[in-house]
Every structure is written in C-alpha cells, then in structure tokens.
mmCIF file of C-alpha atoms and ligand atoms in Angstrom:
data_model
loop_
_atom_site.group_PDB
_atom_site.id
_atom_site.type_symbol
_atom_site.label_atom_id
_atom_site.label_comp_id
_atom_site.label_asym_id
_atom_site.label_seq_id
_atom_site.Cartn_x
_atom_site.Cartn_y
_atom_site.Cartn_z
ATOM 1 C CA MET A 1433 -22.341 -3.974 8.023
ATOM 2 C CA SER A 1434 -22.044 -0.404 9.362
ATOM 3 C CA LEU A 1435 -20.922 2.222 7.619
ATOM 4 C CA LEU A 1436 -16.749 2.591 7.427
ATOM 5 C CA ARG A 1437 -15.636 5.886 8.016
ATOM 6 C CA HIS A 1438 -12.251 7.262 7.617
ATOM 7 C CA ASP A 1439 -12.655 10.823 8.653
ATOM 8 C CA TRP A 1440 -12.775 10.421 12.595
ATOM 9 C CA SER A 1441 -12.270 13.733 13.693
ATOM 10 C CA ARG A 1442 -10.979 14.463 17.343
ATOM 11 C CA ASP A 1443 -13.986 15.877 18.629
ATOM 12 C CA GLU A 1444 -15.764 13.167 17.202
ATOM 13 C CA VAL A 1445 -13.934 10.468 19.346
ATOM 14 C CA ARG A 1446 -13.660 12.930 22.415
ATOM 15 C CA ALA A 1447 -17.459 13.151 22.798
ATOM 16 C CA LEU A 1448 -17.528 9.420 22.184
ATOM 17 C CA PHE A 1449 -15.054 9.016 25.244
ATOM 18 C CA ALA A 1450 -17.386 11.361 27.085
ATOM 19 C CA LEU A 1451 -20.410 9.590 26.808
ATOM 20 C CA PRO A 1452 -22.188 7.950 30.112
ATOM 21 C CA PHE A 1453 -20.683 4.587 30.463
ATOM 22 C CA PRO A 1454 -24.001 2.671 29.584
ATOM 23 C CA GLU A 1455 -24.680 4.890 26.644
ATOM 24 C CA LEU A 1456 -20.869 3.770 25.311
ATOM 25 C CA MET A 1457 -21.406 0.595 26.060
ATOM 26 C CA PHE A 1458 -24.559 0.100 24.394
ATOM 27 C CA GLN A 1459 -23.481 1.815 21.425
ATOM 28 C CA ALA A 1460 -20.213 -0.245 21.147
ATOM 29 C CA ALA A 1461 -22.350 -3.465 21.806
ATOM 30 C CA GLN A 1462 -24.950 -2.467 18.948
ATOM 31 C CA VAL A 1463 -21.997 -1.951 16.075
ATOM 32 C CA HIS A 1464 -20.467 -5.148 17.357
ATOM 33 C CA ARG A 1465 -23.681 -7.142 16.854
ATOM 34 C CA GLN A 1466 -24.350 -5.377 13.539
ATOM 35 C CA ASN A 1467 -20.691 -6.444 12.430
ATOM 36 C CA PHE A 1468 -19.895 -10.029 14.020
ATOM 37 C CA ASP A 1469 -21.505 -12.500 16.149
ATOM 38 C CA PRO A 1470 -20.642 -11.478 19.887
ATOM 39 C CA THR A 1471 -20.372 -14.705 21.314
ATOM 40 C CA GLU A 1472 -17.279 -15.550 19.198
ATOM 41 C CA VAL A 1473 -13.709 -14.673 19.946
ATOM 42 C CA GLN A 1474 -10.896 -15.068 17.436
ATOM 43 C CA ILE A 1475 -7.787 -16.568 19.033
ATOM 44 C CA SER A 1476 -4.506 -16.208 18.866
ATOM 45 C CA THR A 1477 -1.401 -17.742 19.935
ATOM 46 C CA LEU A 1478 1.786 -15.708 20.193
ATOM 47 C CA LEU A 1479 5.660 -16.914 20.340
ATOM 48 C CA SER A 1480 8.651 -14.985 20.947
ATOM 49 C CA ILE A 1481 10.842 -16.211 17.778
ATOM 50 C CA LYS A 1482 13.807 -13.750 18.490
ATOM 51 C CA THR A 1483 13.759 -12.912 22.308
ATOM 52 C CA GLY A 1484 15.468 -9.530 24.015
ATOM 53 C CA GLY A 1485 18.678 -7.711 22.538
ATOM 54 C CA CYS A 1486 16.660 -4.911 20.990
ATOM 55 C CA PRO A 1487 18.301 -1.612 19.881
ATOM 56 C CA GLU A 1488 14.983 0.624 20.200
ATOM 57 C CA ASP A 1489 14.466 2.100 23.425
ATOM 58 C CA CYS A 1490 10.596 2.021 24.182
ATOM 59 C CA ALA A 1491 10.066 2.285 27.282
ATOM 60 C CA TYR A 1492 7.470 0.001 28.209
ATOM 61 C CA CYS A 1493 9.232 -3.003 26.649
ATOM 62 C CA PRO A 1494 11.316 -5.687 28.660
ATOM 63 C CA GLN A 1495 13.127 -6.455 25.724
ATOM 64 C CA ALA A 1496 15.057 -3.287 25.066
ATOM 65 C CA ALA A 1497 18.971 -4.027 25.624
ATOM 66 C CA GLN A 1498 19.106 -1.235 27.804
ATOM 67 C CA TYR A 1499 16.827 -1.692 30.226
ATOM 68 C CA ASN A 1500 17.829 -4.257 33.173
ATOM 69 C CA THR A 1501 14.701 -6.417 33.073
ATOM 70 C CA GLY A 1502 16.299 -10.110 33.389
ATOM 71 C CA VAL A 1503 15.085 -11.097 29.681
ATOM 72 C CA LYS A 1504 17.699 -12.667 28.228
ATOM 73 C CA ALA A 1505 19.157 -12.042 24.708
ATOM 74 C CA GLU A 1506 18.722 -14.876 22.497
ATOM 75 C CA LYS A 1507 19.188 -15.882 19.188
ATOM 76 C CA LEU A 1508 16.464 -16.595 15.702
ATOM 77 C CA MET A 1509 14.930 -19.782 16.939
ATOM 78 C CA ALA A 1510 15.241 -22.188 14.141
ATOM 79 C CA VAL A 1511 12.632 -22.990 12.484
ATOM 80 C CA GLU A 1512 11.863 -26.667 13.281
ATOM 81 C CA ALA A 1513 11.527 -25.628 16.559
ATOM 82 C CA VAL A 1514 9.108 -22.477 15.708
ATOM 83 C CA LEU A 1515 6.766 -25.520 13.771
ATOM 84 C CA ALA A 1516 6.611 -27.545 16.664
ATOM 85 C CA GLU A 1517 5.697 -24.375 18.830
ATOM 86 C CA ALA A 1518 2.856 -23.662 16.072
ATOM 87 C CA ALA A 1519 1.725 -27.477 16.046
ATOM 88 C CA ALA A 1520 1.051 -27.262 19.838
ATOM 89 C CA ALA A 1521 -0.772 -23.982 19.186
ATOM 90 C CA LYS A 1522 -2.939 -25.599 17.014
ATOM 91 C CA ALA A 1523 -3.968 -28.297 18.943
ATOM 92 C CA GLY A 1524 -4.301 -26.212 21.861
ATOM 93 C CA GLY A 1525 -6.936 -24.354 19.576
ATOM 94 C CA ALA A 1526 -5.588 -21.473 18.282
ATOM 95 C CA SER A 1527 -6.594 -20.195 14.596
ATOM 96 C CA ARG A 1528 -3.984 -17.804 14.151
ATOM 97 C CA PHE A 1529 -0.193 -17.885 15.000
ATOM 98 C CA CYS A 1530 1.586 -14.731 15.913
ATOM 99 C CA MET A 1531 5.301 -14.503 15.617
ATOM 100 C CA GLY A 1532 7.570 -11.550 17.273
ATOM 101 C CA ALA A 1533 10.623 -10.642 16.998
ATOM 102 C CA ALA A 1534 13.344 -8.231 19.095
ATOM 103 C CA TRP A 1535 14.201 -6.027 16.175
ATOM 104 C CA ARG A 1536 14.592 -2.328 14.960
ATOM 105 C CA SER A 1537 13.960 -3.830 11.488
ATOM 106 C CA PRO A 1538 14.842 -7.602 10.172
ATOM 107 C CA LYS A 1539 17.801 -7.922 8.121
ATOM 108 C CA ASP A 1540 17.415 -9.696 4.587
ATOM 109 C CA ARG A 1541 18.909 -12.987 5.840
ATOM 110 C CA ASP A 1542 16.582 -12.862 8.994
ATOM 111 C CA LEU A 1543 13.923 -12.665 6.508
ATOM 112 C CA ASP A 1544 14.888 -16.056 4.956
ATOM 113 C CA SER A 1545 14.186 -18.019 8.110
ATOM 114 C CA VAL A 1546 10.978 -15.622 8.793
ATOM 115 C CA CYS A 1547 9.221 -17.070 5.232
ATOM 116 C CA ALA A 1548 10.426 -20.412 5.903
ATOM 117 C CA MET A 1549 8.234 -20.201 9.227
ATOM 118 C CA VAL A 1550 5.425 -18.448 7.524
ATOM 119 C CA GLU A 1551 5.244 -21.289 4.737
ATOM 120 C CA GLY A 1552 5.589 -23.825 7.389
ATOM 121 C CA VAL A 1553 2.935 -22.244 10.199
ATOM 122 C CA LYS A 1554 0.686 -21.647 7.193
ATOM 123 C CA ALA A 1555 0.768 -25.204 5.666
ATOM 124 C CA MET A 1556 -0.591 -26.610 8.939
ATOM 125 C CA GLY A 1557 -3.575 -24.958 8.186
ATOM 126 C CA LEU A 1558 -2.933 -21.791 10.834
ATOM 127 C CA GLU A 1559 -3.328 -18.246 9.959
ATOM 128 C CA THR A 1560 0.068 -16.443 10.414
ATOM 129 C CA CYS A 1561 0.940 -12.976 11.503
ATOM 130 C CA VAL A 1562 4.354 -11.624 12.092
ATOM 131 C CA THR A 1563 5.630 -8.726 13.925
ATOM 132 C CA LEU A 1564 9.532 -7.651 13.054
ATOM 133 C CA GLY A 1565 9.818 -4.088 13.245
ATOM 134 C CA MET A 1566 9.821 -1.429 10.714
ATOM 135 C CA LEU A 1567 9.828 -2.740 7.036
ATOM 136 C CA GLU A 1568 10.700 -1.684 3.678
ATOM 137 C CA ALA A 1569 8.271 -2.247 0.783
ATOM 138 C CA ALA A 1570 10.308 -5.199 -0.533
ATOM 139 C CA GLN A 1571 10.518 -6.901 2.638
ATOM 140 C CA ALA A 1572 6.568 -6.524 2.873
ATOM 141 C CA GLN A 1573 6.409 -7.943 -0.786
ATOM 142 C CA ARG A 1574 8.844 -11.295 0.304
ATOM 143 C CA LEU A 1575 6.562 -11.500 3.255
ATOM 144 C CA LYS A 1576 3.288 -11.521 1.365
ATOM 145 C CA GLN A 1577 4.958 -14.140 -1.417
ATOM 146 C CA ALA A 1578 5.519 -16.772 1.566
ATOM 147 C CA GLY A 1579 2.233 -16.051 2.182
ATOM 148 C CA LEU A 1580 1.918 -14.274 5.546
ATOM 149 C CA ASP A 1581 -1.693 -13.071 6.324
ATOM 150 C CA TYR A 1582 -0.830 -10.475 9.226
ATOM 151 C CA TYR A 1583 1.646 -8.309 9.861
ATOM 152 C CA ASN A 1584 1.498 -6.356 13.312
ATOM 153 C CA HIS A 1585 2.688 -3.052 13.657
ATOM 154 C CA ASN A 1586 1.622 -0.442 16.768
ATOM 155 C CA LEU A 1587 1.250 3.092 16.566
ATOM 156 C CA ASP A 1588 1.234 2.545 20.469
ATOM 157 C CA THR A 1589 -0.287 6.031 21.538
ATOM 158 C CA SER A 1590 -0.867 9.679 20.240
ATOM 159 C CA PRO A 1591 1.585 10.719 18.021
ATOM 160 C CA GLU A 1592 1.922 13.714 20.439
ATOM 161 C CA TYR A 1593 2.806 11.615 23.209
ATOM 162 C CA TYR A 1594 4.960 8.968 21.343
ATOM 163 C CA SER A 1595 8.112 10.642 21.771
ATOM 164 C CA GLU A 1596 7.395 10.600 25.589
ATOM 165 C CA ILE A 1597 8.085 6.575 25.061
ATOM 166 C CA ILE A 1598 10.040 6.071 22.151
ATOM 167 C CA THR A 1599 12.935 8.020 20.556
ATOM 168 C CA THR A 1600 14.770 5.647 18.161
ATOM 169 C CA ARG A 1601 12.226 6.075 15.607
ATOM 170 C CA THR A 1602 9.616 8.508 14.854
ATOM 171 C CA TYR A 1603 5.716 8.113 14.450
ATOM 172 C CA GLN A 1604 6.258 8.427 10.513
ATOM 173 C CA ASP A 1605 8.477 5.392 10.678
ATOM 174 C CA ARG A 1606 5.193 3.363 11.822
ATOM 175 C CA LEU A 1607 3.355 5.233 9.222
ATOM 176 C CA ASP A 1608 5.395 4.389 6.593
ATOM 177 C CA THR A 1609 5.925 0.571 7.839
ATOM 178 C CA LEU A 1610 2.109 0.473 7.778
ATOM 179 C CA ASP A 1611 1.409 2.007 4.374
ATOM 180 C CA HIS A 1612 4.231 -0.851 2.814
ATOM 181 C CA VAL A 1613 2.324 -3.489 4.483
ATOM 182 C CA ARG A 1614 -0.912 -2.331 3.230
ATOM 183 C CA SER A 1615 0.607 -1.894 -0.399
ATOM 184 C CA ALA A 1616 1.974 -5.257 -0.426
ATOM 185 C CA GLY A 1617 -1.232 -6.710 0.107
ATOM 186 C CA ILE A 1618 -0.923 -8.034 3.904
ATOM 187 C CA ASN A 1619 -3.686 -7.676 6.426
ATOM 188 C CA VAL A 1620 -2.870 -4.616 8.844
ATOM 189 C CA CYS A 1621 -2.416 -5.484 12.915
ATOM 190 C CA CYS A 1622 -2.225 -2.211 14.632
ATOM 191 C CA GLY A 1623 -3.265 -0.967 17.842
ATOM 192 C CA GLY A 1624 -1.614 0.517 20.847
ATOM 193 C CA ILE A 1625 -1.137 0.551 24.435
ATOM 194 C CA VAL A 1626 -3.175 2.221 27.503
ATOM 195 C CA GLY A 1627 -1.605 2.886 31.000
ATOM 196 C CA MET A 1628 1.410 4.516 29.722
ATOM 197 C CA GLY A 1629 1.004 7.591 31.844
ATOM 198 C CA GLU A 1630 -0.565 9.198 28.823
ATOM 199 C CA GLY A 1631 -3.975 11.289 29.039
ATOM 200 C CA LEU A 1632 -7.268 10.854 27.618
ATOM 201 C CA GLU A 1633 -6.352 13.554 25.002
ATOM 202 C CA ASP A 1634 -3.737 11.095 24.190
ATOM 203 C CA ARG A 1635 -6.031 7.915 23.989
ATOM 204 C CA ILE A 1636 -8.328 10.028 21.348
ATOM 205 C CA GLY A 1637 -5.310 10.616 19.225
ATOM 206 C CA MET A 1638 -4.135 7.191 18.952
ATOM 207 C CA ILE A 1639 -8.252 5.970 18.081
ATOM 208 C CA ALA A 1640 -8.533 9.009 15.836
ATOM 209 C CA THR A 1641 -5.126 8.325 14.258
ATOM 210 C CA LEU A 1642 -6.440 4.300 13.626
ATOM 211 C CA ALA A 1643 -9.726 5.378 12.578
ATOM 212 C CA SER A 1644 -8.610 7.478 10.332
ATOM 213 C CA LEU A 1645 -5.710 5.510 8.558
ATOM 214 C CA PRO A 1646 -6.847 5.083 4.755
ATOM 215 C CA GLN A 1647 -8.019 1.606 5.589
ATOM 216 C CA HIS A 1648 -8.673 0.292 9.323
ATOM 217 C CA PRO A 1649 -6.478 -2.449 10.293
ATOM 218 C CA GLU A 1650 -7.946 -5.691 10.117
ATOM 219 C CA SER A 1651 -7.099 -6.389 13.616
ATOM 220 C CA VAL A 1652 -6.507 -3.689 16.087
ATOM 221 C CA PRO A 1653 -4.835 -5.025 19.322
ATOM 222 C CA ILE A 1654 -5.425 -2.645 22.533
ATOM 223 C CA ASN A 1655 -3.046 -3.507 25.140
ATOM 224 C CA MET A 1656 -3.286 -2.778 29.053
ATOM 225 C CA LEU A 1657 0.340 -2.125 30.087
ATOM 226 C CA VAL A 1658 2.383 -4.583 31.189
ATOM 227 C CA GLN A 1659 4.608 -3.105 34.083
ATOM 228 C CA VAL A 1660 8.011 -4.820 33.675
ATOM 229 C CA GLU A 1661 10.471 -4.041 36.651
ATOM 230 C CA GLY A 1662 13.030 -2.228 35.192
ATOM 231 C CA THR A 1663 11.587 -0.487 32.389
ATOM 232 C CA PRO A 1664 11.029 3.397 32.775
ATOM 233 C CA LEU A 1665 7.437 2.586 32.722
ATOM 234 C CA ALA A 1666 7.774 0.251 35.604
ATOM 235 C CA VAL A 1667 6.799 2.796 38.485
ATOM 236 C CA SER A 1668 4.088 4.638 36.063
ATOM 237 C CA GLY A 1669 0.673 4.657 37.666
ATOM 238 C CA LYS A 1670 -1.682 2.668 37.586
ATOM 239 C CA LEU A 1671 -4.817 2.541 34.810
ATOM 240 C CA ASP A 1672 -8.508 2.754 35.818
ATOM 241 C CA ALA A 1673 -9.954 -0.685 34.177
ATOM 242 C CA LEU A 1674 -13.031 1.307 32.978
ATOM 243 C CA ASP A 1675 -10.875 3.634 31.138
ATOM 244 C CA PHE A 1676 -9.447 0.775 29.790
ATOM 245 C CA VAL A 1677 -12.891 -0.847 28.833
ATOM 246 C CA ARG A 1678 -13.907 2.764 27.407
ATOM 247 C CA THR A 1679 -11.144 2.981 24.869
ATOM 248 C CA ILE A 1680 -12.038 -0.899 23.669
ATOM 249 C CA ALA A 1681 -15.688 0.692 23.196
ATOM 250 C CA VAL A 1682 -14.274 3.643 21.507
ATOM 251 C CA ALA A 1683 -12.116 1.480 19.056
ATOM 252 C CA ARG A 1684 -15.278 -0.420 18.392
ATOM 253 C CA ILE A 1685 -17.485 2.282 17.566
ATOM 254 C CA THR A 1686 -15.065 3.982 15.048
ATOM 255 C CA MET A 1687 -13.605 0.623 13.371
ATOM 256 C CA PRO A 1688 -16.638 -1.209 13.132
ATOM 257 C CA ALA A 1689 -15.770 -3.913 10.798
ATOM 258 C CA SER A 1690 -12.421 -4.504 12.263
ATOM 259 C CA VAL A 1691 -11.384 -7.376 14.865
ATOM 260 C CA VAL A 1692 -10.589 -5.724 18.042
ATOM 261 C CA ARG A 1693 -7.975 -7.697 20.361
ATOM 262 C CA LEU A 1694 -8.255 -7.433 24.531
ATOM 263 C CA SER A 1695 -4.258 -7.670 24.356
ATOM 264 C CA ALA A 1696 -1.576 -7.711 26.581
ATOM 265 C CA GLY A 1697 -2.703 -7.400 30.450
ATOM 266 C CA ARG A 1698 -5.362 -10.009 30.703
ATOM 267 C CA GLU A 1699 -3.181 -11.828 33.722
ATOM 268 C CA GLU A 1700 -3.700 -8.851 36.016
ATOM 269 C CA MET A 1701 -7.158 -8.011 34.998
ATOM 270 C CA SER A 1702 -10.384 -9.562 36.865
ATOM 271 C CA GLU A 1703 -12.638 -11.872 34.741
ATOM 272 C CA GLU A 1704 -15.296 -9.530 35.486
ATOM 273 C CA THR A 1705 -13.152 -6.441 33.740
ATOM 274 C CA GLN A 1706 -12.590 -9.012 30.744
ATOM 275 C CA ALA A 1707 -16.306 -9.682 30.689
ATOM 276 C CA LEU A 1708 -16.653 -5.855 30.005
ATOM 277 C CA CYS A 1709 -14.320 -5.858 27.225
ATOM 278 C CA PHE A 1710 -16.104 -8.104 25.535
ATOM 279 C CA LEU A 1711 -19.589 -6.376 26.127
ATOM 280 C CA ALA A 1712 -17.600 -3.529 24.691
ATOM 281 C CA GLY A 1713 -16.765 -5.195 21.680
ATOM 282 C CA ALA A 1714 -13.127 -6.873 21.973
ATOM 283 C CA ASN A 1715 -13.408 -10.250 20.176
ATOM 284 C CA SER A 1716 -10.448 -11.128 19.993
ATOM 285 C CA ILE A 1717 -7.305 -12.762 22.560
ATOM 286 C CA PHE A 1718 -4.185 -13.599 22.844
ATOM 287 C CA TYR A 1719 -4.260 -17.700 23.959
ATOM 288 C CA GLY A 1720 -1.633 -19.337 25.745
ATOM 289 C CA PRO A 1721 0.501 -19.165 28.953
ATOM 290 C CA LYS A 1722 2.688 -16.502 27.820
ATOM 291 C CA LEU A 1723 2.718 -13.285 25.472
ATOM 292 C CA LEU A 1724 6.168 -12.363 24.285
ATOM 293 C CA THR A 1725 7.798 -12.710 27.431
ATOM 294 C CA THR A 1726 5.667 -12.216 30.323
ATOM 295 C CA PRO A 1727 2.818 -14.398 31.776
ATOM 296 C CA ASN A 1728 -0.952 -14.573 30.476
ATOM 297 C CA PRO A 1729 -3.703 -16.702 31.687
ATOM 298 C CA GLY A 1730 -3.237 -20.282 31.197
ATOM 299 C CA ARG A 1731 -5.379 -21.940 28.270
ATOM 300 C CA ASP A 1732 -8.105 -24.038 31.164
ATOM 301 C CA ARG A 1733 -8.365 -20.470 32.992
ATOM 302 C CA ASP A 1734 -9.734 -19.014 29.533
ATOM 303 C CA MET A 1735 -11.600 -21.629 28.519
ATOM 304 C CA ALA A 1736 -13.578 -21.552 31.397
ATOM 305 C CA LEU A 1737 -14.251 -18.280 31.534
ATOM 306 C CA LEU A 1738 -15.349 -18.242 27.814
ATOM 307 C CA SER A 1739 -17.642 -21.342 28.758
ATOM 308 C CA ASN A 1740 -19.073 -19.073 31.786
ATOM 309 C CA LEU A 1741 -19.666 -16.467 29.366
ATOM 310 C CA GLY A 1742 -21.470 -18.786 26.712
ATOM 311 C CA MET A 1743 -18.695 -17.737 24.375
ATOM 312 C CA ARG A 1744 -16.413 -19.805 21.819
ATOM 313 C CA PRO A 1745 -13.624 -19.713 19.592
ATOM 314 C CA MET A 1746 -14.476 -18.079 16.289
ATOM 315 C CA GLU A 1747 -13.823 -20.938 13.139
HETATM 316 N N1 SAM B 882 10.224 -5.131 17.729
HETATM 317 C C1 SAM B 882 8.962 -5.202 17.003
HETATM 318 C C2 SAM B 882 8.223 -3.791 17.064
HETATM 319 O O1 SAM B 882 8.624 -3.103 18.293
HETATM 320 O O2 SAM B 882 7.528 -3.483 16.123
HETATM 321 C C3 SAM B 882 8.029 -6.346 17.499
HETATM 322 C C4 SAM B 882 7.539 -6.892 19.086
HETATM 323 S S1 SAM B 882 6.919 -5.728 20.142
HETATM 324 C C5 SAM B 882 7.240 -6.325 21.195
HETATM 325 C C6 SAM B 882 5.401 -5.640 19.515
HETATM 326 C C7 SAM B 882 4.259 -4.704 20.515
HETATM 327 O O3 SAM B 882 4.266 -5.426 21.716
HETATM 328 C C8 SAM B 882 4.764 -3.452 20.448
HETATM 329 O O4 SAM B 882 4.481 -2.342 19.489
HETATM 330 C C9 SAM B 882 3.931 -2.935 22.092
HETATM 331 O O5 SAM B 882 2.775 -2.404 21.232
HETATM 332 C C10 SAM B 882 3.662 -4.207 22.930
HETATM 333 N N2 SAM B 882 4.181 -4.115 23.915
HETATM 334 C C11 SAM B 882 5.449 -4.391 24.275
HETATM 335 N N3 SAM B 882 5.910 -4.342 25.596
HETATM 336 C C12 SAM B 882 4.457 -4.552 26.140
HETATM 337 C C13 SAM B 882 4.330 -4.340 27.477
HETATM 338 N N4 SAM B 882 5.249 -4.522 28.090
HETATM 339 N N5 SAM B 882 3.011 -3.993 27.426
HETATM 340 C C14 SAM B 882 1.767 -3.613 26.478
HETATM 341 N N6 SAM B 882 2.557 -3.815 25.278
HETATM 342 C C15 SAM B 882 3.555 -4.156 24.937
HETATM 343 C C1 DTB B 883 0.734 -6.690 20.635
HETATM 344 O O1 DTB B 883 0.237 -5.332 20.046
HETATM 345 N N1 DTB B 883 0.678 -7.232 21.858
HETATM 346 C C2 DTB B 883 2.098 -8.074 21.824
HETATM 347 C C3 DTB B 883 1.876 -8.056 20.033
HETATM 348 N N2 DTB B 883 1.559 -7.362 19.592
HETATM 349 C C4 DTB B 883 3.010 -8.936 19.661
HETATM 350 C C5 DTB B 883 2.732 -8.166 22.560
HETATM 351 C C6 DTB B 883 2.449 -7.951 24.227
HETATM 352 C C7 DTB B 883 3.969 -8.115 24.584
HETATM 353 C C8 DTB B 883 3.668 -7.840 26.149
HETATM 354 C C9 DTB B 883 5.196 -7.887 26.910
HETATM 355 C C10 DTB B 883 5.388 -9.376 26.829
HETATM 356 O O2 DTB B 883 5.013 -10.204 26.912
HETATM 357 O O3 DTB B 883 6.821 -9.307 26.465
HETATM 358 FE FE1 SF4 B 884 12.570 -3.612 20.711
HETATM 359 FE FE2 SF4 B 884 9.912 -4.094 19.744
HETATM 360 FE FE3 SF4 B 884 10.392 -3.978 22.422
HETATM 361 FE FE4 SF4 B 884 10.782 -1.343 21.130
HETATM 362 S S1 SF4 B 884 8.666 -2.749 21.223
HETATM 363 S S2 SF4 B 884 12.098 -2.553 22.204
HETATM 364 S S3 SF4 B 884 11.065 -2.361 19.198
HETATM 365 S S4 SF4 B 884 11.133 -5.511 20.583
#
C-alpha cells in the first residue's frame, strides 16, 4: 500500500499535471499496481429511480426542470420494479447497483422507499449505492441502517469554478453532505466532471480538494461531460481526450487506495482513450446500455473491450 496523504497542495497537484505524459502515466501505473491488480475492473450498473423535474440548476444536467432537454419528469419508481432491474444487473455481471434520484434532497417519505430498495438490493448479494442530493445527518444514518454501502455525491469541479455551474446550492453544502455520509459510516463516492469549459487550474483545484478530504473517497468517479442538447453546457468546447486521461492519472496518484471510476462519457470515447484511462489507473466503469438518462456502451461492447485488453471484472 502507498502512503495515504491528505495534505496535497495545489502546487504539488499542478506539478503532476505538468509532467511529460509518459512520466505521468508511468507514475500512475506504478501507484495503481502497488494498490490493485491492474487487470481488474469494478463493475457498477446505474438506474435512475426518479427521473427529471429537478429544481436545481446544474448547467450540465439533462434532468434540471428549467432546461428543455426532452427528459420527462417521472415519479419515484416502485420498489419491486427497482428490484427487478437490480436482478437483471446482477445477471449481467454487475457487482454494485447504483440508484440515482433527481432531487435537491430526499423527503423523509421518499427515504422510506429508498431504504426498502437498499435492503432488497443488498439481499440479492449486490453492493448498494445511492445518489439522492443533499443529506442531513439523520438521513445518512437511516440509509446506513438500511445497509447502504456507498453514497455518491460529487464536488463536480473546483471551488472557484463551481458558481459558474450551479447557483442553487453551495460547495460548502456539498462538503457538509459528504461529512454526514462519512460520519454515518457509509463509504463515500465522490468525484467530478471534466470538460465543462473549466481550465487546468480548476481540474487541479478539484483533485486537490478531493485528495485533501480528511479521508479519501473510497470511490472517485471522473466523468467526461455528456453534452446534452438544451443544457447550457451543450455548446461548451470539446475536451482534449488526453486532458481527461491526465485527470484520471492525477486522481490515481493522489488517492492511491481509492477506486477511480472512468464514469460518464464512454459512449463518445474511443476504445484507445478508454485503454489509456485504464493504464492511467482507472479501475471501475458503469456497465449497461444507459447511465441515468444518456446512453452508455452496450454490455457486449464492454465485455469485448475488456477481453481484448486482457482485463476482467473485479470479484
Ligand atoms: N441529484 C443528485 C445530485 O445531483 O447530487 C443525484 C444525481 S446527479 C445526476 C449525480 C451526478 O451526475 C452529478 O453530480 C454529476 O457529477 C453527474 N452528471 C450529471 N449530468 C452529467 C452529464 N451530462 N455529464 C457528466 N456527468 C453528469
Ligand atoms: C456519477 O459521478 N456519474 C453518474 C453517477 N455519478 C450518478 C451519473 C452520470 C450521468 C450522466 C448523464 C445522464 O445519463 O443523465
Ligand atoms: Fe438535479 Fe442532480 Fe441534475 Fe443537479 S445533477 S440538476 S441536483 S439531478
């Protein structure tokens, strides 16, 4: 195991981003194999249990009610319907089932249903993850009692760029939710998005913030922005794929023992770029043809890619 540091300065993170690409990739691969088997990938399947109609204004998000993206607002799914999807995910080979809801924060009544979903999914032998927006301490404790393994709540970007992307809640709100999740004893899944028009300094700020949390998130999703027509970010410039790979590598080096997820954006990514992400230390993917509302590569394509790379799902 590498030494875990929680005092990464921006200068140090900047220096990693500035490394020549071969040097950065070598360091990341080294850290990766000191902590993990580099041929193994953790496989999660996502389900949107409550889609659209969200009151927040996250500029990237197709589910925000105020943007015209064609996503229809739906009610919270019934517990049985969610369990049927979880069974299908398990049959497809996933080891974790992640349930997402387009809420600012859950109401206590909604949490009753989500707790029942967590209990049911866990009983199938799958790990559970939910992402429901902001949480109070007591809500986090209820989820823990239901057996929740992971809570996903992203910082999304740097503290400085954040207000360009979301105005309806603050960076501190996010840190508070992460604190409640951590205190309840739930594993933290927290990362961000690259390709939102942010600069290198914002990627540095995001990684430095994540790597300086009192405890690193156990799971760090790095999303490539999925540009959805109707959102303010639909027209932001395309990201250089190598800058995405660099972000994965720096996350791997600064958070050596965390599982780094090559998260949204794989549908538009070449297989070569995905392979570079794995070399850079990514060791988790979302598996199955849909993320929350946007497409993801089909199962066959992903299994073919992993097999071509000599990689396999983590047990
Ligand atoms: N509503 C809850 C919240 O925002 O915390 C949970 C669901 S929300 C969709 C979860 C995360 O998905 C966001 O924090 C963001 O990082 C990611 N996400 C949403 N839309 C995305 C997009 N178009 N491209 C990449 N990532 C996206
Ligand atoms: C995360 O970091 N990425 C996932 C998950 N956490 C919930 C969501 C990606 C959403 C992509 C846009 C969509 O499909 O709506
Ligand atoms: Fe709502 Fe979450 Fe989308 Fe923001 S990211 S608009 S909170 S669903």
